[in-house]
CSV table of C-alpha atoms in Angstrom, one decimal:
chain,number,residue,atom,x,y,z
A,22,MET,CA,-132.6,-22.7,43.8
A,23,TYR,CA,-134.0,-20.0,46.1
A,24,ALA,CA,-131.4,-17.5,45.8
A,25,LEU,CA,-132.5,-14.3,43.9
A,26,ASP,CA,-129.3,-12.4,43.7
A,27,ASP,CA,-127.6,-14.4,41.0
A,28,THR,CA,-128.4,-14.7,37.3
A,29,ILE,CA,-129.9,-17.5,35.7
A,30,VAL,CA,-129.6,-18.7,32.1
A,31,ALA,CA,-131.5,-21.5,29.9
A,32,ILE,CA,-132.8,-22.3,26.6
A,33,SER,CA,-136.5,-21.5,26.8
A,34,THR,CA,-137.6,-23.3,23.5
A,35,PRO,CA,-137.6,-26.9,22.8
A,36,VAL,CA,-134.3,-28.4,21.7
A,37,GLY,CA,-134.2,-29.4,18.0
A,38,GLN,CA,-134.3,-27.8,14.5
A,39,GLY,CA,-136.7,-24.5,14.1
A,40,GLY,CA,-137.0,-21.0,12.9
A,41,ILE,CA,-136.3,-19.4,16.2
A,42,GLY,CA,-134.8,-20.4,19.6
A,43,ILE,CA,-134.6,-18.4,22.6
A,44,VAL,CA,-132.0,-18.2,25.2
A,45,ARG,CA,-133.4,-16.5,28.4
A,46,LEU,CA,-131.6,-14.8,31.4
A,47,SER,CA,-133.0,-13.3,34.6
A,48,GLY,CA,-131.2,-11.5,37.4
A,49,PRO,CA,-129.3,-8.6,38.4
A,50,GLU,CA,-126.2,-9.3,35.9
A,51,SER,CA,-128.6,-9.9,32.7
A,52,LEU,CA,-128.0,-6.6,31.1
A,53,ALA,CA,-124.3,-6.6,31.7
A,54,ILE,CA,-124.0,-10.0,30.2
A,55,LEU,CA,-125.9,-9.0,27.1
A,56,GLN,CA,-123.6,-5.8,26.8
A,57,GLY,CA,-120.6,-7.9,26.9
A,58,LEU,CA,-121.7,-10.4,24.1
A,59,PHE,CA,-124.0,-8.4,21.9
A,60,LEU,CA,-123.1,-6.1,19.0
A,61,ALA,CA,-125.9,-4.4,17.7
A,62,ASP,CA,-125.8,-3.7,13.9
A,63,GLY,CA,-122.1,-3.0,14.1
A,64,ARG,CA,-122.4,-0.3,16.8
A,65,GLY,CA,-121.4,-0.7,20.4
A,66,PRO,CA,-124.0,-2.2,22.8
A,67,SER,CA,-123.5,0.4,25.8
A,68,ARG,CA,-127.3,1.7,25.5
A,69,LEU,CA,-130.0,-0.7,25.1
A,70,ALA,CA,-133.7,0.6,26.0
A,71,SER,CA,-135.9,-1.4,27.9
A,72,HIS,CA,-138.4,-3.5,26.2
A,73,ARG,CA,-137.3,-2.8,22.7
A,74,LEU,CA,-136.0,-5.5,20.3
A,75,TYR,CA,-132.3,-4.8,18.7
A,76,HIS,CA,-131.0,-6.6,15.6
A,77,GLY,CA,-127.2,-7.6,15.7
A,78,HIS,CA,-124.8,-10.5,16.5
A,79,ILE,CA,-123.7,-12.4,19.5
A,80,VAL,CA,-119.9,-12.2,19.6
A,81,ASP,CA,-117.3,-14.3,21.6
A,82,PRO,CA,-115.6,-11.6,23.5
A,83,ALA,CA,-112.3,-13.8,23.7
A,84,THR,CA,-112.0,-14.2,19.9
A,85,GLY,CA,-114.2,-11.7,18.2
A,86,ARG,CA,-116.0,-14.5,16.4
A,87,ARG,CA,-119.5,-14.1,15.5
A,88,ALA,CA,-121.6,-16.9,17.0
A,89,ASP,CA,-125.2,-16.1,15.5
A,90,GLU,CA,-127.2,-13.5,14.0
A,91,VAL,CA,-130.1,-12.5,16.7
A,92,LEU,CA,-132.7,-10.3,17.8
A,93,ALA,CA,-132.1,-9.4,21.6
A,94,VAL,CA,-134.3,-7.6,24.0
A,95,TYR,CA,-133.7,-6.3,27.5
A,96,MET,CA,-136.5,-5.8,29.7
A,97,ARG,CA,-135.8,-3.8,33.0
A,98,ALA,CA,-137.5,-4.9,36.3
A,99,PRO,CA,-140.0,-4.9,37.7
A,100,ARG,CA,-141.9,-5.2,34.4
A,101,THR,CA,-140.8,-8.6,33.5
A,102,TYR,CA,-141.9,-12.2,33.8
A,103,THR,CA,-139.6,-12.8,36.9
A,104,ARG,CA,-140.0,-8.9,38.1
A,105,GLN,CA,-136.2,-9.0,37.7
A,106,ASP,CA,-134.0,-7.8,34.9
A,107,VAL,CA,-134.6,-10.2,32.1
A,108,VAL,CA,-133.0,-10.9,28.6
A,109,GLU,CA,-134.2,-12.9,25.8
A,110,ILE,CA,-131.8,-13.5,22.9
A,111,ASN,CA,-133.7,-14.8,19.9
A,112,CYS,CA,-131.3,-17.0,17.8
A,113,HIS,CA,-131.6,-19.4,14.8
A,114,GLY,CA,-133.3,-22.5,16.0
A,115,GLY,CA,-130.5,-25.0,15.6
A,116,VAL,CA,-129.1,-27.1,18.4
A,117,ALA,CA,-125.5,-25.7,17.8
A,118,ALA,CA,-126.3,-22.0,17.7
A,119,LEU,CA,-128.4,-22.1,20.9
A,120,ARG,CA,-125.9,-24.2,22.7
A,121,GLU,CA,-123.0,-21.7,21.5
A,122,VAL,CA,-125.0,-18.7,22.7
A,123,LEU,CA,-125.7,-20.4,26.1
A,124,GLY,CA,-122.2,-21.4,26.7
A,125,LEU,CA,-121.0,-17.8,26.2
A,126,CYS,CA,-123.8,-16.7,28.6
A,127,LEU,CA,-122.5,-19.2,31.1
A,128,ALA,CA,-118.9,-18.1,30.7
A,129,ALA,CA,-119.9,-14.4,31.2
A,130,GLY,CA,-121.0,-15.4,34.5
A,131,ALA,CA,-124.6,-16.8,34.5
A,132,ARG,CA,-125.6,-20.2,36.0
A,133,PRO,CA,-127.8,-22.7,34.6
A,134,ALA,CA,-131.4,-22.4,35.7
A,135,HIS,CA,-133.0,-25.2,37.5
A,136,PRO,CA,-136.4,-26.6,36.1
A,137,GLY,CA,-139.3,-24.0,36.4
A,138,GLU,CA,-136.8,-21.5,38.1
A,139,PHE,CA,-137.9,-18.6,36.0
A,140,THR,CA,-141.6,-19.1,37.2
A,141,LEU,CA,-140.3,-20.0,40.6
A,142,ARG,CA,-138.8,-16.4,40.7
A,143,ALA,CA,-141.9,-14.9,39.4
A,144,PHE,CA,-143.8,-16.8,42.5
A,145,LEU,CA,-141.1,-15.7,45.0
A,146,ASN,CA,-141.0,-12.1,43.7
A,147,GLY,CA,-144.9,-11.9,44.3
A,148,ARG,CA,-145.8,-11.5,40.6
A,149,ILE,CA,-148.0,-14.7,40.6
A,150,ASP,CA,-149.3,-16.9,43.4
A,151,LEU,CA,-148.5,-20.5,43.6
A,152,ALA,CA,-151.8,-21.8,41.9
A,153,GLN,CA,-151.0,-19.2,39.0
A,154,ALA,CA,-147.6,-20.7,38.9
A,155,GLU,CA,-149.0,-24.1,38.5
A,156,ALA,CA,-151.4,-22.9,35.8
A,157,VAL,CA,-148.3,-22.0,33.7
A,158,LEU,CA,-147.5,-25.6,33.2
A,159,ASP,CA,-151.1,-26.6,32.6
A,160,VAL,CA,-151.0,-23.9,29.8
A,161,ILE,CA,-148.0,-25.5,28.3
A,162,ASN,CA,-149.5,-29.0,28.7
A,163,ALA,CA,-153.0,-28.2,27.4
A,164,GLU,CA,-154.1,-30.6,24.7
A,165,THR,CA,-157.7,-29.1,23.9
A,166,SER,CA,-159.0,-25.6,23.7
A,167,ALA,CA,-161.3,-26.1,26.8
A,168,SER,CA,-158.2,-27.4,29.0
A,169,LEU,CA,-156.4,-24.4,27.6
A,170,ARG,CA,-159.2,-22.0,28.8
A,171,VAL,CA,-159.4,-23.4,32.3
A,172,ALA,CA,-155.5,-23.1,32.5
A,173,VAL,CA,-155.6,-19.6,31.3
A,174,GLU,CA,-158.4,-18.7,33.7
A,175,GLN,CA,-156.4,-20.1,36.5
A,176,LEU,CA,-153.4,-18.1,35.4
A,177,GLY,CA,-155.3,-14.9,35.5
A,178,GLY,CA,-156.2,-15.5,39.0
A,179,ARG,CA,-159.9,-16.7,38.8
A,180,LEU,CA,-159.3,-19.7,41.2
A,181,SER,CA,-157.0,-17.7,43.5
A,182,GLY,CA,-159.7,-15.1,44.0
A,183,HIS,CA,-162.3,-17.8,45.1
A,184,VAL,CA,-159.8,-19.6,47.4
A,185,ARG,CA,-158.6,-16.3,49.1
A,186,ASP,CA,-162.2,-15.4,49.8
A,187,VAL,CA,-162.9,-18.6,51.7
A,188,ARG,CA,-159.6,-18.4,53.4
A,189,ARG,CA,-160.1,-14.7,54.5
A,190,ARG,CA,-163.3,-15.6,56.0
A,191,LEU,CA,-161.8,-18.6,57.9
A,192,VAL,CA,-159.1,-16.4,59.0
A,193,GLU,CA,-161.5,-13.8,60.4
A,194,ALA,CA,-163.2,-16.6,62.4
A,195,LEU,CA,-160.0,-17.9,63.6
A,196,ALA,CA,-158.9,-14.5,64.7
A,197,HIS,CA,-162.4,-14.2,66.7
A,198,LEU,CA,-161.7,-17.5,68.3
A,199,GLU,CA,-157.9,-16.8,69.3
A,200,ALA,CA,-159.2,-13.4,70.8
A,201,SER,CA,-161.7,-15.3,73.0
A,202,ILE,CA,-159.0,-17.7,74.2
A,203,ASP,CA,-156.4,-15.1,74.8
A,204,PHE,CA,-158.6,-12.3,76.4
A,205,PRO,CA,-161.6,-14.5,78.0
A,206,GLU,CA,-162.4,-11.5,80.3
A,207,ASP,CA,-162.4,-8.8,77.5
A,208,GLU,CA,-165.6,-7.9,75.8
A,209,ILE,CA,-164.9,-9.5,72.2
A,210,PRO,CA,-167.4,-8.3,69.3
A,211,ASP,CA,-170.0,-10.9,68.8
A,212,ARG,CA,-169.3,-12.9,65.5
A,213,ASP,CA,-171.4,-15.9,64.2
A,214,VAL,CA,-168.5,-18.3,63.7
A,215,GLY,CA,-171.2,-21.1,63.0
A,216,ALA,CA,-172.2,-19.1,59.9
A,217,ASP,CA,-168.6,-18.6,58.8
A,218,LEU,CA,-168.0,-22.4,58.9
A,219,ALA,CA,-171.1,-23.2,57.2
A,220,ALA,CA,-170.3,-20.7,54.2
A,221,ALA,CA,-166.9,-21.9,54.0
A,222,ALA,CA,-168.0,-25.6,53.9
A,223,ASP,CA,-170.5,-24.7,51.1
A,224,ALA,CA,-167.7,-23.1,49.2
A,225,LEU,CA,-165.2,-25.8,49.7
A,226,CYS,CA,-167.6,-28.4,48.5
A,227,GLU,CA,-168.3,-26.5,45.3
A,228,LEU,CA,-164.3,-26.0,44.9
A,229,ALA,CA,-163.7,-29.9,45.2
A,230,ARG,CA,-166.6,-30.6,42.8
A,231,GLU,CA,-165.0,-28.2,40.3
A,232,ALA,CA,-161.7,-29.7,40.7
A,233,GLU,CA,-163.0,-33.1,40.2
A,234,ARG,CA,-164.7,-32.0,36.9
A,235,GLY,CA,-161.6,-29.9,35.8
A,236,ILE,CA,-159.3,-32.9,36.5
A,237,LEU,CA,-161.1,-34.6,33.3
A,238,TYR,CA,-160.4,-31.5,31.2
A,239,ARG,CA,-156.8,-31.6,32.1
A,240,GLN,CA,-155.9,-35.5,32.1
A,241,GLY,CA,-158.9,-36.7,30.2
A,242,ALA,CA,-161.1,-39.9,30.6
A,243,ARG,CA,-160.9,-43.6,29.5
A,244,VAL,CA,-163.9,-45.0,27.8
A,245,ALA,CA,-163.9,-48.9,27.1
A,246,ILE,CA,-166.0,-50.1,24.3
A,247,VAL,CA,-167.3,-53.8,25.2
A,248,GLY,CA,-169.5,-56.4,24.0
A,249,GLN,CA,-169.7,-59.8,22.8
A,250,PRO,CA,-168.1,-60.6,19.2
A,251,ASN,CA,-169.7,-59.0,16.1
A,252,VAL,CA,-172.1,-56.5,17.5
A,253,GLY,CA,-170.3,-53.5,16.0
A,254,LYS,CA,-167.7,-52.4,18.7
A,255,SER,CA,-165.0,-51.5,16.0
A,256,SER,CA,-167.7,-49.9,13.9
A,257,LEU,CA,-168.6,-47.7,16.8
A,258,LEU,CA,-165.2,-46.7,17.5
A,259,ASN,CA,-164.9,-45.6,13.8
A,260,ALA,CA,-168.1,-43.7,13.9
A,261,LEU,CA,-166.9,-41.8,17.1
A,262,LEU,CA,-163.5,-41.1,15.4
A,263,ARG,CA,-165.2,-40.1,12.2
A,264,GLN,CA,-162.5,-42.3,10.5
A,265,ASP,CA,-161.9,-46.0,9.6
A,266,ARG,CA,-159.3,-46.9,12.3
A,267,ALA,CA,-160.3,-50.2,13.4
A,268,ILE,CA,-160.7,-53.2,11.0
A,269,VAL,CA,-164.3,-54.2,10.5
A,270,THR,CA,-165.5,-57.5,9.0
A,271,PRO,CA,-168.6,-59.7,9.2
A,272,ILE,CA,-166.3,-62.4,10.7
A,273,PRO,CA,-166.8,-62.7,14.6
A,274,GLY,CA,-163.5,-61.9,16.5
A,275,THR,CA,-161.8,-59.7,14.1
A,276,THR,CA,-160.6,-57.5,16.9
A,277,ARG,CA,-158.2,-59.8,19.1
A,278,ASP,CA,-156.4,-56.8,20.9
A,279,THR,CA,-157.3,-53.5,22.3
A,280,VAL,CA,-157.3,-50.5,20.1
A,281,GLU,CA,-156.9,-47.0,21.5
A,282,GLU,CA,-157.6,-43.4,19.9
A,283,THR,CA,-158.2,-40.1,21.5
A,284,ILE,CA,-161.0,-37.8,20.7
A,285,SER,CA,-162.1,-34.5,22.1
A,286,LEU,CA,-165.7,-34.1,23.5
A,287,ARG,CA,-166.4,-30.4,24.0
A,288,GLY,CA,-162.9,-29.9,25.1
A,289,VAL,CA,-162.5,-33.0,27.3
A,290,PRO,CA,-159.9,-35.6,26.0
A,291,VAL,CA,-161.5,-39.0,25.8
A,292,VAL,CA,-159.4,-42.2,25.3
A,293,LEU,CA,-161.6,-44.9,23.4
A,294,THR,CA,-160.6,-48.4,23.8
A,295,ASP,CA,-162.0,-50.8,21.4
A,296,THR,CA,-161.8,-54.2,23.0
A,297,ALA,CA,-161.8,-57.7,22.0
A,298,GLY,CA,-165.2,-59.5,22.2
A,299,LEU,CA,-166.0,-61.0,25.6
A,300,GLY,CA,-167.3,-64.6,25.6
A,301,ASP,CA,-166.1,-68.2,25.4
A,302,SER,CA,-163.0,-69.4,23.4
A,303,ASP,CA,-160.6,-72.0,23.1
A,304,ASP,CA,-158.3,-69.8,21.0
A,305,ALA,CA,-155.3,-68.9,23.1
A,306,ILE,CA,-155.0,-65.6,21.4
A,307,GLU,CA,-158.6,-64.7,21.7
A,308,GLN,CA,-158.4,-65.6,25.5
A,309,LEU,CA,-155.3,-63.2,25.9
A,310,GLY,CA,-157.5,-60.4,24.2
A,311,MET,CA,-160.4,-60.9,26.5
A,312,GLU,CA,-157.9,-60.6,29.5
A,313,ARG,CA,-156.9,-57.3,28.1
A,314,SER,CA,-160.6,-56.2,27.5
A,315,ARG,CA,-161.4,-56.9,31.1
A,316,ALA,CA,-158.4,-54.9,32.2
A,317,SER,CA,-159.6,-52.0,30.2
A,318,LEU,CA,-163.1,-52.3,31.6
A,319,ALA,CA,-161.6,-52.3,35.1
A,320,ARG,CA,-159.7,-48.9,34.7
A,321,ALA,CA,-162.4,-47.0,32.4
A,322,ASP,CA,-164.1,-44.1,33.7
A,323,LEU,CA,-167.0,-45.0,31.3
A,324,VAL,CA,-168.0,-48.3,29.6
A,325,LEU,CA,-170.0,-48.4,26.4
A,326,LEU,CA,-171.8,-51.8,26.4
A,327,VAL,CA,-172.5,-52.6,22.8
A,328,VAL,CA,-175.4,-54.9,21.8
A,329,ASP,CA,-177.1,-55.8,18.5
A,330,GLY,CA,-180.2,-53.7,18.7
A,331,SER,CA,-181.7,-55.7,15.5
A,332,ARG,CA,-182.1,-59.1,17.4
A,333,PRO,CA,-183.1,-59.9,20.8
A,334,PRO,CA,-180.4,-60.0,23.6
A,335,ASP,CA,-179.0,-63.4,24.3
A,336,GLU,CA,-177.0,-65.1,27.1
A,337,ALA,CA,-173.7,-63.8,25.8
A,338,ASP,CA,-174.9,-60.1,26.2
A,339,ARG,CA,-176.1,-60.8,29.7
A,340,SER,CA,-172.8,-62.4,30.5
A,341,VAL,CA,-170.9,-59.2,29.4
A,342,ALA,CA,-173.4,-57.1,31.1
A,343,ALA,CA,-172.7,-59.0,34.4
A,344,ASP,CA,-168.8,-58.2,33.8
A,345,VAL,CA,-169.8,-54.6,33.4
A,346,ALA,CA,-171.9,-54.6,36.5
A,347,ALA,CA,-169.3,-56.3,38.5
A,348,ALA,CA,-166.7,-53.8,37.4
A,349,GLY,CA,-168.8,-51.0,39.1
A,350,ARG,CA,-167.9,-48.4,36.5
A,351,PRO,CA,-170.7,-45.9,35.0
A,352,ALA,CA,-172.0,-47.4,31.6
A,353,ILE,CA,-174.1,-46.6,28.7
A,354,LEU,CA,-175.9,-49.5,26.9
A,355,VAL,CA,-175.6,-48.9,23.2
A,356,ALA,CA,-178.0,-50.7,21.0
A,357,ASN,CA,-176.2,-50.6,17.6
A,358,LYS,CA,-177.6,-51.4,14.1
A,359,ALA,CA,-180.6,-48.8,14.4
A,360,ASP,CA,-180.7,-48.7,10.7
A,361,ARG,CA,-182.3,-52.3,10.8
A,362,PRO,CA,-185.7,-53.0,12.5
A,363,ALA,CA,-185.3,-52.7,16.2
A,364,VAL,CA,-186.2,-55.0,18.9
A,365,ASP,CA,-187.1,-53.2,22.1
A,366,ARG,CA,-185.9,-55.6,24.8
A,367,HIS,CA,-182.4,-54.4,25.4
A,368,ALA,CA,-182.9,-52.2,28.4
A,369,ALA,CA,-183.0,-55.1,30.8
A,370,VAL,CA,-179.8,-56.3,29.8
A,371,LEU,CA,-178.2,-53.5,32.1
A,372,PRO,CA,-181.2,-51.9,33.7
A,373,SER,CA,-179.0,-49.4,35.7
A,374,ALA,CA,-177.6,-47.9,32.4
A,375,PRO,CA,-179.4,-45.2,30.1
A,376,LEU,CA,-179.9,-46.8,26.6
A,377,ALA,CA,-178.9,-45.2,23.4
A,378,ARG,CA,-179.8,-46.2,20.0
A,379,VAL,CA,-177.2,-45.8,17.3
A,380,SER,CA,-176.1,-46.9,13.8
A,381,ALA,CA,-172.4,-47.1,13.6
A,382,LEU,CA,-173.0,-47.5,9.7
A,383,THR,CA,-174.9,-44.5,9.1
A,384,GLY,CA,-173.9,-42.3,12.0
A,385,ALA,CA,-177.4,-42.0,13.2
A,386,GLY,CA,-177.7,-41.3,17.1
A,387,ILE,CA,-173.8,-40.7,17.4
A,388,ASP,CA,-174.2,-37.1,18.4
A,389,ALA,CA,-176.7,-37.8,20.9
A,390,LEU,CA,-174.4,-40.7,22.3
A,391,GLU,CA,-171.5,-38.3,22.6
A,392,GLU,CA,-173.7,-35.9,24.5
A,393,ARG,CA,-174.7,-38.7,26.9
A,394,MET,CA,-171.1,-39.7,27.3
A,395,LEU,CA,-169.9,-36.2,28.0
A,396,GLU,CA,-172.8,-35.8,30.6
A,397,THR,CA,-171.9,-39.1,32.4
A,398,ILE,CA,-168.1,-38.4,32.5
A,399,LEU,CA,-168.8,-34.9,33.9
A,400,ALA,CA,-171.6,-36.2,36.1
A,401,GLY,CA,-174.2,-33.7,34.7
A,402,PRO,CA,-175.5,-31.9,31.8
A,403,ALA,CA,-172.5,-30.4,30.0
A,404,THR,CA,-173.0,-26.7,29.5
A,405,PRO,CA,-170.9,-24.9,26.9
A,406,GLY,CA,-168.4,-22.5,28.1
A,407,ALA,CA,-168.8,-23.5,31.7
A,408,GLU,CA,-165.3,-24.5,32.4
A,409,PRO,CA,-164.3,-25.5,36.0
A,410,LEU,CA,-162.6,-23.2,38.5
A,411,ALA,CA,-159.7,-25.8,39.0
A,412,SER,CA,-158.2,-28.8,37.4
A,413,ASN,CA,-155.1,-29.7,39.7
A,414,PRO,CA,-155.4,-33.0,41.8
A,415,ARG,CA,-153.2,-31.3,44.3
A,416,HIS,CA,-155.9,-28.5,44.5
A,417,ARG,CA,-158.6,-31.1,44.9
A,418,ASP,CA,-157.1,-32.9,47.8
A,419,LEU,CA,-156.5,-29.7,49.6
A,420,PHE,CA,-160.0,-28.6,49.3
A,421,ARG,CA,-161.0,-31.8,50.5
A,422,ARG,CA,-158.7,-31.7,53.5
A,423,ALA,CA,-159.8,-28.2,54.4
A,424,LEU,CA,-163.4,-29.4,54.1
A,425,GLY,CA,-162.8,-32.0,56.4
A,426,HIS,CA,-161.1,-29.7,59.1
A,427,VAL,CA,-164.2,-27.2,58.6
A,428,GLU,CA,-166.7,-29.8,59.1
A,429,ALA,CA,-164.8,-31.1,62.2
A,430,ALA,CA,-164.8,-27.5,63.6
A,431,ALA,CA,-168.4,-27.1,63.0
A,432,ALA,CA,-169.2,-30.3,64.7
A,433,ALA,CA,-167.1,-29.2,67.8
A,434,LEU,CA,-168.7,-25.8,67.8
A,435,ALA,CA,-172.2,-27.3,67.6
A,436,GLU,CA,-171.3,-29.7,70.7
A,437,GLY,CA,-170.3,-26.8,72.7
A,438,LEU,CA,-166.6,-27.7,73.0
A,439,GLU,CA,-164.0,-25.2,74.1
A,440,ALA,CA,-162.8,-22.5,71.6
A,441,ASP,CA,-159.3,-23.8,71.4
A,442,LEU,CA,-160.6,-27.2,70.1
A,443,VAL,CA,-162.6,-25.4,67.4
A,444,ALA,CA,-159.6,-23.2,66.6
A,445,ILE,CA,-157.4,-26.3,65.9
A,446,ASP,CA,-159.5,-27.4,63.0
A,447,VAL,CA,-160.0,-23.9,61.7
A,448,SER,CA,-156.2,-23.2,61.7
A,449,GLU,CA,-155.5,-26.5,59.7
A,450,ALA,CA,-158.2,-25.6,57.2
A,451,VAL,CA,-156.5,-22.1,56.9
A,452,THR,CA,-153.1,-23.8,56.2
A,453,ALA,CA,-154.4,-26.1,53.6
A,454,LEU,CA,-155.9,-23.3,51.6
A,455,GLY,CA,-152.7,-21.4,52.0
A,456,GLN,CA,-150.8,-24.4,50.3
A,457,VAL,CA,-153.2,-23.7,47.2
A,458,THR,CA,-152.0,-20.2,46.8
A,459,GLY,CA,-148.8,-20.6,48.5
A,460,GLU,CA,-149.0,-18.5,51.7
A,461,THR,CA,-148.2,-21.6,53.7
A,462,ALA,CA,-145.9,-23.7,51.1
A,463,GLY,CA,-142.8,-24.8,52.3
A,464,GLU,CA,-139.5,-25.4,50.3
A,465,GLU,CA,-140.2,-29.0,49.8
A,466,LEU,CA,-143.7,-28.5,48.4
A,467,LEU,CA,-142.1,-25.8,46.0
A,468,GLU,CA,-139.4,-28.1,44.9
A,469,THR,CA,-142.0,-30.9,44.3
A,470,ILE,CA,-144.0,-28.6,42.1
A,471,PHE,CA,-141.4,-26.8,40.1
A,472,SER,CA,-139.3,-30.0,39.3
A,473,ALA,CA,-142.2,-31.0,37.0
A,474,TYR,CA,-141.3,-27.9,34.8
A,475,CYS,CA,-139.0,-27.8,31.9
A,476,ILE,CA,-135.8,-26.1,32.1
A,477,GLY,CA,-136.3,-22.5,30.7
A,478,LYS,CA,-139.8,-21.8,31.9
């Protein structure tokens, strides 16, 4: 997988019927393989200018049979995705045509590409770093415009620049420490290593917070809508969806199972789960629905506790609130039915949660509720256009690991311990940050990362 002197080939578009399908090659024999298969508008294919699209046919050299009418482009290194010679053959998007062209390329000497191997070659050849390589997959998998913007910014090197700044400062501090260890009798220029560590710790704290927030843009959040029967949970789901998804009737217990739908709150994917009403019941089906409701409550990132704002809270409301409090999840108390005369005694049901008054019937208060939901999910006011630097759980964990080592080094320095003991933790922090951008990434890590890619990317 790490050899760069062979030529790889793969179908780079989803398998299935479509207008266009692309077969991509990368490696030193890409041009020769294309020249052996491609007949450009009836003329010989001996001269193909780089980065120019040619119309013609892929022809089986053994039989002279045309496999497909195509547009082909040869891109000479290093101005390519992989910094190798690259060929892309734009075929008709049928399964048979793509497989036929792929088979001819394999017969001509290319080998099948591994998952993510084109992007791996871009990384190994220094066109992108590891954080940028991971962003390629995030761009492909982005489900909202905000998550796409985060991924595109990371692909452009925004995160890598911040990481390199922190790592560079730690490397300079480490060099000073090691010089003082190796040459104790020489005059080493003064350096405030404590200031370096403090600045690095601040930057790493911010990067970890940014990554935590960014993971929500990438993976989304789960929101459970809970409450006793007939308080308007399903109506609230429909109001948030802006469509009638859940059945709504005046009969208590209409919802007996969980209903899930996804919305986008300013670019953050949010999975809404409408749950069965919590309370007492002898009905076996209702009991099973309540068990699923409590399971949704336990794994939620945010809970919407719905009460009927037009009547005083009762013991059933307080019982559900106790379940929410026991789950220990962030919550918003939603007083529904604001289109009716309000009863101002609901805040006591769950004092730790902010109160939002809405009417699922008229839509009043829904926009304000969504803003409060987003602020709670992101743990702060949601600022338009302020997408986070990072969105990868692996990066977050590495930032936390590096921060732990920086804090340990700062503590050792403050206690007056030997420089070599301080240097150990600084070195570990440098290594952790190098695993974000790839300077210290081993083969096992690279295999783990790129195995998640599709073949052809």
